[in-house]
Amino acid sequence: MGFLEELKALLPGRVLTREAELAPYESDALTAYRKRPLAVALPERKEEVVEVVRLCHHYGVPFVARGSGTSLSGGSLPVEGGIVLALNRMNRILKLDPKARIAVVEPGVVNLEVSRQAAPFGLYYAPDPSSQPVSTLGGNVAFNSGGAHCLKYGMTANHVLGLELVTPKGEVVRLGGESLEGVGPDLHGFFVGTEGLLGVAVEITLRLLPKPEAYHTVLAAYPSLEAAGEAVSRVIRAGLLPGAMEIMDRLSIEAAEKAVKAGYPPVEGLLIVELEGPREEVAAEAEVLHRVLEESGALEVRVARGEVERQAIWKGRKAAFSAVGRLSPDYLVQDGVVPRSRLGEALREIGRLSREYGLRVANVFHAGDGNLHPLVLYDGKKPGELERAEALAGEILRLCVRLGGSITGEHGVGVEKKAYLREMFSEADVEAMERVKARLDPKGLANRGKVFDPRMEVAR
């Protein structure tokens, strides 16, 4: 038997090979890039993942693990001549221990489902990417996802305690555990954010947090993006550490209003600040926050009165990415990072680049940690417009590096940012990363072609 015959024998009735079956897996959320996989495998248990990966290793067939496909960097794009390991059926919460405040989950569990299941115990899972209602935790781990509340609570890496992995050779290893206090090297932390290059996570142990006792959510309107960015610096200088600080520009406000009618004012810059914690602490911090916002020149300040109004404010922000589709047939999303102190400078330059390239850019971002999300709007049906959009997106990445930031905050390098890796890291840095990849994946099978040049991934 050949590879496909053995794969079908391993997963009877759960290997997709017809063109119509493969079409939904051709791309992830970065739809400008497409690739047809050889096949899609649908394992339901970790033992099946092990066997499939061992089969790939035996035949030298590359593979990419995929959940809901919400990656915005082409990270879960199919591999040339390889298979997709679609893990959505591995969606069980294996353990939820409210006393230890942990949850053990399979990689296909949707992010928000953990908080839903933990809610009766007064607990929740903190990382909240905008794709939270649909993105799976395996992908969150692969790309070290953040979200609106990462300013105070950190990224996925700060909430993963342990991992069970299948290496590219088909070996099963366990890293970390259930304790908040790790012993030895932080190997599970090393794996988080490696974009599927070092294997497949089949079991994830998460840290849960007590739900905040109180929230204070404020929406402040500004005459410019720069003014909104300066307000962020003022809030931090005042000694406050909000749960979240988000900024949206006029274009993203317009899109959100068309999509979900959040009731946002039509201004150039909108700042959302959310305080959370013990009731007395939040009340005291709210007084400081409102004084800072008054001094920052806000045109309007609204306070959410109750959970319904709070959710309405967040609904518009969470819907911003998908809502931009109402303004443009296509768009590219970047996620470069700049120091908070240089937000205004970065936004001014993005505006200049937008005019220079003749393409609209909608800005919506995690202002608290300087994680920009400029959305470059274009029409892929117009000759040369995709290439112009990619060139503009690349200039934004270079800008972030010049200002002392990073080419990615949470979306990853994938295929989209490969050309810019060496603009941030030295040749020696990249070669060290490539050596690690080659040592752990000598045949270069795991997510081949992502992040690095594929010919550098195979051990010499």
Coordinates of C-alpha atoms in Angstrom, one line a residue:
M1 CA 0.0 0.0 0.0
G2 CA 1.0 3.6 -0.5
F3 CA 0.8 6.6 1.8
L4 CA -2.9 7.5 1.1
E5 CA -4.0 3.9 1.3
E6 CA -2.4 3.5 4.7
L7 CA -3.8 6.8 5.9
K8 CA -7.3 5.8 4.9
A9 CA -6.8 2.5 6.7
L10 CA -5.8 4.4 9.9
L11 CA -8.8 6.7 9.7
P12 CA -11.6 4.8 8.0
G13 CA -14.1 7.3 6.4
R14 CA -12.1 10.3 7.8
V15 CA -9.7 11.1 5.1
L16 CA -10.8 13.7 2.6
T17 CA -9.3 13.7 -0.9
R18 CA -12.0 14.9 -3.3
E19 CA -11.6 18.5 -4.7
A20 CA -14.9 19.7 -3.2
E21 CA -13.9 18.3 0.2
L22 CA -10.5 19.9 0.1
A23 CA -11.7 23.3 -1.0
P24 CA -12.5 24.6 2.5
Y25 CA -9.0 23.8 3.7
E26 CA -7.2 25.7 0.9
S27 CA -6.5 28.8 3.0
D28 CA -6.9 30.2 6.4
A29 CA -8.2 33.6 7.3
L30 CA -5.5 35.2 5.1
T31 CA -7.4 34.3 2.0
A32 CA -4.9 35.9 -0.4
Y33 CA -2.8 32.8 -0.1
R34 CA -4.2 29.4 -1.2
K35 CA -2.8 25.9 -1.6
R36 CA -4.6 22.6 -2.3
P37 CA -3.5 19.8 0.2
L38 CA -2.9 16.2 -0.8
A39 CA -5.5 15.1 1.8
V40 CA -7.2 16.2 5.0
A41 CA -7.1 13.8 7.9
L42 CA -9.7 14.0 10.7
P43 CA -8.4 12.3 13.8
E44 CA -10.6 12.0 16.9
R45 CA -8.1 10.8 19.5
K46 CA -4.5 11.7 20.3
E47 CA -3.5 8.1 19.5
E48 CA -4.7 8.6 16.0
V49 CA -2.6 11.8 15.7
V50 CA 0.5 9.8 16.8
E51 CA -0.1 7.2 14.1
V52 CA -0.7 9.7 11.3
V53 CA 2.4 11.7 12.2
R54 CA 4.5 8.5 12.3
L55 CA 3.1 7.6 8.9
C56 CA 4.0 11.0 7.5
H57 CA 7.5 10.6 9.0
H58 CA 7.9 7.1 7.4
Y59 CA 6.9 8.3 3.9
G60 CA 8.4 11.8 4.2
V61 CA 5.0 13.5 3.8
P62 CA 4.8 17.1 5.3
F63 CA 1.8 18.0 7.4
V64 CA 0.2 21.0 9.0
A65 CA -2.1 20.9 12.1
R66 CA -5.2 23.1 11.8
G67 CA -8.1 24.0 14.0
S68 CA -10.7 26.6 12.9
G69 CA -8.3 28.2 10.4
T70 CA -8.5 31.7 11.8
S71 CA -4.7 32.3 11.4
L72 CA -4.1 35.7 9.8
S73 CA -0.5 35.0 8.6
G74 CA -1.0 31.9 6.5
G75 CA 0.2 29.8 9.4
S76 CA -2.3 27.1 8.7
L77 CA -2.1 27.2 5.0
P78 CA -1.7 23.6 3.5
V79 CA 1.8 22.4 2.8
E80 CA 2.8 21.6 -0.8
G81 CA 2.3 17.9 -1.4
G82 CA 1.3 17.4 2.3
I83 CA -1.7 16.7 4.4
V84 CA -3.8 18.8 6.8
L85 CA -4.3 17.4 10.3
A86 CA -7.8 18.9 11.1
L87 CA -8.1 18.7 14.9
N88 CA -11.6 20.2 15.4
R89 CA -13.1 16.8 16.4
M90 CA -10.6 16.6 19.3
N91 CA -12.8 19.1 21.2
R92 CA -13.2 17.7 24.7
I93 CA -12.4 19.4 28.0
L94 CA -10.7 16.4 29.7
K95 CA -10.5 17.9 33.2
L96 CA -11.7 21.1 34.9
D97 CA -10.5 21.4 38.5
P98 CA -11.9 24.5 40.2
K99 CA -9.8 23.9 43.3
A100 CA -6.5 23.8 41.4
R101 CA -7.8 26.4 38.9
I102 CA -6.8 24.4 35.9
A103 CA -8.4 23.0 32.8
V104 CA -7.0 20.2 30.6
V105 CA -8.2 20.4 27.0
E106 CA -7.8 18.9 23.6
P107 CA -6.5 21.2 20.8
G108 CA -9.8 21.5 19.1
V109 CA -11.6 23.1 22.0
V110 CA -12.8 26.6 21.2
N111 CA -11.3 29.3 23.3
L112 CA -14.5 30.7 24.7
E113 CA -15.9 27.3 25.7
V114 CA -13.3 27.0 28.5
S115 CA -14.7 30.2 30.1
R116 CA -18.2 29.0 29.6
Q117 CA -17.5 25.7 31.4
A118 CA -15.5 27.4 34.2
A119 CA -18.1 30.2 34.8
P120 CA -20.2 28.2 37.3
F121 CA -17.1 28.0 39.5
G122 CA -16.4 31.7 39.3
L123 CA -13.4 31.1 37.0
Y124 CA -12.5 32.0 33.4
Y125 CA -9.7 31.7 30.8
A126 CA -8.1 35.1 30.4
P127 CA -6.6 35.2 26.8
D128 CA -9.3 36.6 24.6
P129 CA -8.4 37.0 20.9
S130 CA -11.0 38.6 18.7
S131 CA -11.6 35.2 17.2
Q132 CA -12.3 33.9 20.7
P133 CA -15.8 32.5 19.8
V134 CA -14.4 30.3 17.0
S135 CA -10.6 29.9 17.3
T136 CA -9.3 26.7 18.9
L137 CA -6.7 26.4 21.7
G138 CA -4.3 24.4 19.6
G139 CA -4.0 27.4 17.3
N140 CA -3.9 29.8 20.2
V141 CA -0.9 27.9 21.6
A142 CA 0.8 27.7 18.2
F143 CA 0.7 31.5 17.7
N144 CA 0.8 32.6 21.3
S145 CA -2.5 34.5 20.9
G146 CA -3.2 37.6 23.0
G147 CA -6.3 39.6 22.8
A148 CA -7.8 42.8 24.3
H149 CA -6.9 41.9 27.9
C150 CA -3.3 40.8 27.3
L151 CA -2.0 44.1 28.7
K152 CA -2.8 43.0 32.3
Y153 CA -2.9 39.3 32.0
G154 CA -0.4 38.4 29.3
M155 CA -0.4 36.2 26.3
T156 CA -1.3 32.5 25.9
A157 CA 2.2 31.5 27.1
N158 CA 1.4 33.0 30.5
H159 CA -1.6 30.7 30.9
V160 CA -0.3 27.4 29.6
L161 CA 1.1 25.2 32.4
G162 CA 1.7 22.0 30.5
L163 CA 1.6 20.3 27.1
E164 CA 1.5 16.8 25.6
L165 CA 3.0 16.9 22.2
V166 CA 3.5 14.7 19.2
T167 CA 6.9 15.5 17.7
P168 CA 7.5 15.4 13.9
K169 CA 9.0 11.9 14.4
G170 CA 5.8 10.7 16.0
E171 CA 7.2 10.6 19.6
V172 CA 5.0 11.6 22.5
V173 CA 6.5 14.0 25.0
R174 CA 5.0 15.8 28.0
L175 CA 6.3 19.2 28.9
G176 CA 5.4 21.1 32.1
G177 CA 2.5 19.9 34.3
E178 CA -0.4 21.2 36.5
S179 CA 1.6 23.2 38.9
L180 CA 2.0 27.0 38.8
E181 CA 5.6 26.5 39.9
G182 CA 7.6 24.9 37.1
V183 CA 10.8 22.9 37.7
G184 CA 13.7 23.1 35.3
P185 CA 13.7 24.8 31.8
D186 CA 10.4 26.3 30.6
L187 CA 10.1 23.8 27.7
H188 CA 6.4 24.1 27.4
G189 CA 6.8 27.9 27.2
F190 CA 9.4 27.4 24.5
F191 CA 6.9 25.4 22.4
V192 CA 4.2 28.1 22.7
G193 CA 4.4 30.4 19.7
T194 CA 6.4 28.1 17.5
E195 CA 3.7 28.1 14.8
G196 CA 3.4 24.3 14.4
L197 CA 7.1 23.9 13.4
L198 CA 8.0 21.6 16.2
G199 CA 5.0 19.2 16.4
V200 CA 1.4 19.0 17.4
A201 CA -0.1 19.7 20.8
V202 CA -2.6 17.0 21.6
E203 CA -3.3 18.0 25.2
I204 CA -3.1 21.4 26.8
T205 CA -3.1 22.3 30.5
L206 CA -4.4 25.8 31.2
R207 CA -4.4 28.1 34.1
L208 CA -7.8 29.6 35.1
L209 CA -8.3 32.8 36.9
P210 CA -11.1 34.1 39.3
K211 CA -13.6 36.2 37.4
P212 CA -13.2 39.9 38.3
E213 CA -15.6 41.1 41.0
A214 CA -16.3 44.4 39.1
Y215 CA -15.7 46.0 35.7
H216 CA -15.6 49.7 34.8
T217 CA -15.7 50.1 31.0
V218 CA -15.3 53.5 29.4
L219 CA -15.5 54.7 25.8
A220 CA -13.7 58.0 25.0
A221 CA -13.9 59.8 21.7
Y222 CA -11.0 61.9 20.3
P223 CA -10.5 64.3 17.3
S224 CA -7.5 62.3 16.1
L225 CA -5.8 59.0 16.4
E226 CA -2.7 60.7 17.8
A227 CA -4.8 62.2 20.6
A228 CA -6.2 58.8 21.5
G229 CA -2.7 57.3 21.5
E230 CA -1.4 60.0 23.8
A231 CA -4.3 59.3 26.1
V232 CA -3.0 55.7 26.4
S233 CA 0.4 57.0 27.6
R234 CA -1.4 59.3 30.1
V235 CA -3.3 56.4 31.6
I236 CA -0.2 54.4 32.1
R237 CA 1.8 57.3 33.5
A238 CA -1.0 57.8 36.0
G239 CA -0.1 54.4 37.5
L240 CA -3.1 52.5 36.2
L241 CA -3.0 49.0 34.7
P242 CA -6.3 48.5 33.0
G243 CA -7.5 45.1 32.0
A244 CA -7.7 46.4 28.4
M245 CA -7.1 49.5 26.3
E246 CA -8.2 49.4 22.7
I247 CA -8.2 52.1 19.9
M248 CA -10.2 52.2 16.7
D249 CA -10.1 54.8 13.9
R250 CA -12.9 56.3 11.8
L251 CA -12.8 53.5 9.2
S252 CA -13.0 50.7 11.7
I253 CA -15.7 52.5 13.6
E254 CA -17.7 52.9 10.4
A255 CA -17.3 49.2 9.6
A256 CA -18.3 48.1 13.1
E257 CA -21.4 50.4 13.0
K258 CA -22.5 48.9 9.7
A259 CA -22.0 45.3 11.1
V260 CA -23.3 45.4 14.6
K261 CA -24.6 48.9 15.3
A262 CA -22.5 49.3 18.5
G263 CA -23.6 53.0 18.9
Y264 CA -20.0 54.4 18.5
P265 CA -19.7 58.2 17.9
P266 CA -18.3 59.0 14.4
V267 CA -14.9 60.4 15.4
E268 CA -11.3 60.0 14.2
G269 CA -10.2 58.0 17.2
L270 CA -12.0 55.9 19.8
L271 CA -10.4 54.6 23.0
I272 CA -11.9 51.8 25.1
V273 CA -10.5 51.4 28.6
E274 CA -11.7 48.7 30.9
L275 CA -10.7 48.5 34.6
E276 CA -11.4 45.3 36.4
G277 CA -10.7 43.7 39.8
P278 CA -12.0 44.1 43.4
R279 CA -14.9 46.5 43.6
E280 CA -13.3 49.0 45.9
E281 CA -10.1 49.0 43.9
V282 CA -12.0 49.5 40.6
A283 CA -14.0 52.4 42.1
A284 CA -10.8 54.2 43.3
E285 CA -9.1 53.7 39.9
A286 CA -12.2 54.9 38.0
E287 CA -11.8 58.3 39.7
V288 CA -8.2 58.5 38.5
L289 CA -9.1 57.3 35.0
H290 CA -11.8 59.9 34.5
R291 CA -9.6 62.7 35.6
V292 CA -6.9 61.5 33.1
L293 CA -9.4 61.3 30.3
E294 CA -10.8 64.8 31.0
E295 CA -7.2 66.2 30.9
S296 CA -6.5 64.3 27.6
G297 CA -8.9 66.4 25.6
A298 CA -11.6 63.7 25.0
L299 CA -14.6 65.0 23.0
E300 CA -16.9 62.6 24.8
V301 CA -16.7 60.0 27.6
R302 CA -19.2 57.3 28.0
V303 CA -19.4 54.8 30.9
A304 CA -21.1 51.4 30.5
R305 CA -24.0 51.2 32.9
G306 CA -24.3 47.5 33.5
E307 CA -23.3 44.3 31.6
V308 CA -25.5 45.0 28.6
E309 CA -23.8 48.3 27.8
R310 CA -20.4 46.8 28.5
Q311 CA -21.0 44.0 26.0
A312 CA -22.3 46.5 23.4
I313 CA -19.0 48.4 23.6
W314 CA -17.0 45.2 23.2
K315 CA -19.2 43.8 20.5
G316 CA -18.1 46.6 18.1
R317 CA -14.4 46.1 18.9
K318 CA -14.5 42.3 18.6
A319 CA -16.4 42.5 15.3
A320 CA -14.0 45.0 13.7
F321 CA -11.9 42.6 11.7
S322 CA -14.7 40.8 10.0
A323 CA -16.8 44.1 9.7
V324 CA -14.1 45.7 7.5
G325 CA -15.3 43.2 4.8
R326 CA -18.2 45.6 4.4
L327 CA -15.9 48.3 3.3
S328 CA -13.6 46.4 1.0
P329 CA -13.7 43.1 -0.9
D330 CA -10.3 42.2 0.4
Y331 CA -7.9 43.2 3.2
L332 CA -4.6 42.3 4.8
V333 CA -4.2 42.5 8.5
Q334 CA -0.8 43.3 10.1
D335 CA 0.1 42.9 13.8
G336 CA 3.4 44.7 14.3
V337 CA 4.3 46.2 17.7
V338 CA 5.7 49.5 18.6
P339 CA 6.6 51.0 22.0
R340 CA 3.6 52.7 23.6
S341 CA 5.5 56.0 23.7
R342 CA 5.8 56.0 19.9
L343 CA 2.2 55.1 19.0
G344 CA 1.3 58.6 17.8
E345 CA 4.4 58.6 15.5
A346 CA 3.6 55.2 14.1
L347 CA 0.0 56.1 13.4
R348 CA 1.0 59.3 11.6
E349 CA 3.4 57.4 9.4
I350 CA 0.8 54.7 8.6
G351 CA -1.5 57.5 7.5
R352 CA 1.3 58.9 5.2
L353 CA 2.0 55.5 3.8
S354 CA -1.7 55.0 3.1
R355 CA -1.8 58.2 1.1
E356 CA 1.4 57.3 -0.7
Y357 CA 0.2 53.9 -1.8
G358 CA -3.4 55.1 -2.6
L359 CA -4.9 52.4 -0.3
R360 CA -7.1 52.9 2.7
V361 CA -5.9 51.6 6.0
A362 CA -8.3 50.9 8.9
N363 CA -6.6 50.9 12.3
V364 CA -7.8 48.9 15.3
F365 CA -5.3 47.7 17.9
H366 CA -4.3 46.7 21.4
A367 CA -3.1 50.2 22.5
G368 CA -2.0 49.2 25.9
D369 CA 0.9 47.1 24.7
G370 CA 1.4 48.8 21.3
N371 CA 0.2 45.9 19.2
L372 CA -1.0 47.5 16.0
H373 CA -3.6 45.9 13.7
P374 CA -3.7 48.0 10.6
L375 CA -6.0 46.5 8.0
V376 CA -4.9 47.4 4.4
L377 CA -8.0 47.5 2.2
Y378 CA -7.7 46.4 -1.5
D379 CA -9.5 44.8 -4.3
G380 CA -7.9 41.6 -5.5
K381 CA -9.7 41.7 -8.8
K382 CA -7.8 44.8 -9.8
P383 CA -4.5 44.0 -11.4
G384 CA -1.5 44.8 -9.2
E385 CA -3.6 45.9 -6.2
L386 CA -2.7 42.9 -4.0
E387 CA 1.0 43.5 -4.7
R388 CA 0.6 47.1 -3.7
A389 CA -1.2 46.1 -0.5
E390 CA 1.5 43.7 0.3
A391 CA 4.2 46.4 -0.3
L392 CA 2.3 48.8 2.0
A393 CA 1.9 46.1 4.7
G394 CA 5.7 45.4 4.4
E395 CA 6.5 49.1 4.9
I396 CA 4.4 49.1 8.1
L397 CA 6.4 46.1 9.4
R398 CA 9.7 47.9 8.7
L399 CA 8.3 51.0 10.5
C400 CA 7.6 48.9 13.6
V401 CA 11.2 47.5 13.6
R402 CA 12.6 51.0 13.1
L403 CA 10.6 52.3 16.1
G404 CA 12.0 49.6 18.3
G405 CA 9.1 47.1 18.0
S406 CA 8.4 43.8 16.4
I407 CA 7.0 42.4 13.1
T408 CA 4.4 40.4 15.0
G409 CA 2.6 40.6 18.3
E410 CA 0.3 37.5 18.1
H411 CA -0.5 36.5 14.5
G412 CA 2.9 35.0 13.8
V413 CA 5.2 35.0 10.9
G414 CA 3.6 32.2 8.8
V415 CA 4.1 32.7 5.1
E416 CA 3.2 36.4 5.1
K417 CA 6.1 37.8 7.1
K418 CA 8.9 35.4 6.1
A419 CA 10.6 38.1 4.0
Y420 CA 10.9 40.4 7.0
L421 CA 12.3 38.0 9.6
R422 CA 15.9 39.0 8.9
E423 CA 15.0 42.7 9.2
M424 CA 14.3 42.1 12.8
F425 CA 16.8 39.3 13.6
S426 CA 20.4 39.0 12.7
E427 CA 21.6 36.2 10.4
A428 CA 23.1 34.4 13.4
D429 CA 19.8 34.6 15.2
V430 CA 17.8 33.1 12.3
E431 CA 20.4 30.4 11.7
A432 CA 20.2 29.4 15.4
M433 CA 16.4 29.1 15.0
E434 CA 16.8 27.0 11.9
R435 CA 19.2 24.7 13.6
V436 CA 16.7 24.0 16.4
K437 CA 14.0 23.3 13.8
A438 CA 16.3 20.9 11.8
R439 CA 17.4 19.1 15.0
L440 CA 13.9 18.4 16.2
D441 CA 12.4 17.9 12.7
P442 CA 15.2 16.5 10.6
K443 CA 13.0 15.8 7.6
G444 CA 11.4 19.3 7.8
L445 CA 7.8 17.9 7.8
A446 CA 6.0 20.0 10.4
N447 CA 4.4 23.0 8.7
R448 CA 7.1 23.1 6.0
G449 CA 7.6 26.4 4.3
K450 CA 6.4 28.6 7.2
V451 CA 8.6 31.1 8.9
F452 CA 11.8 29.8 7.4
D453 CA 13.0 29.0 3.8
P454 CA 11.9 25.4 3.5
R455 CA 15.3 24.2 2.2
M456 CA 16.9 25.4 5.4
E457 CA 14.5 23.3 7.6
V458 CA 15.9 19.9 6.6
A459 CA 18.8 18.7 8.6
R460 CA 22.1 18.8 6.6

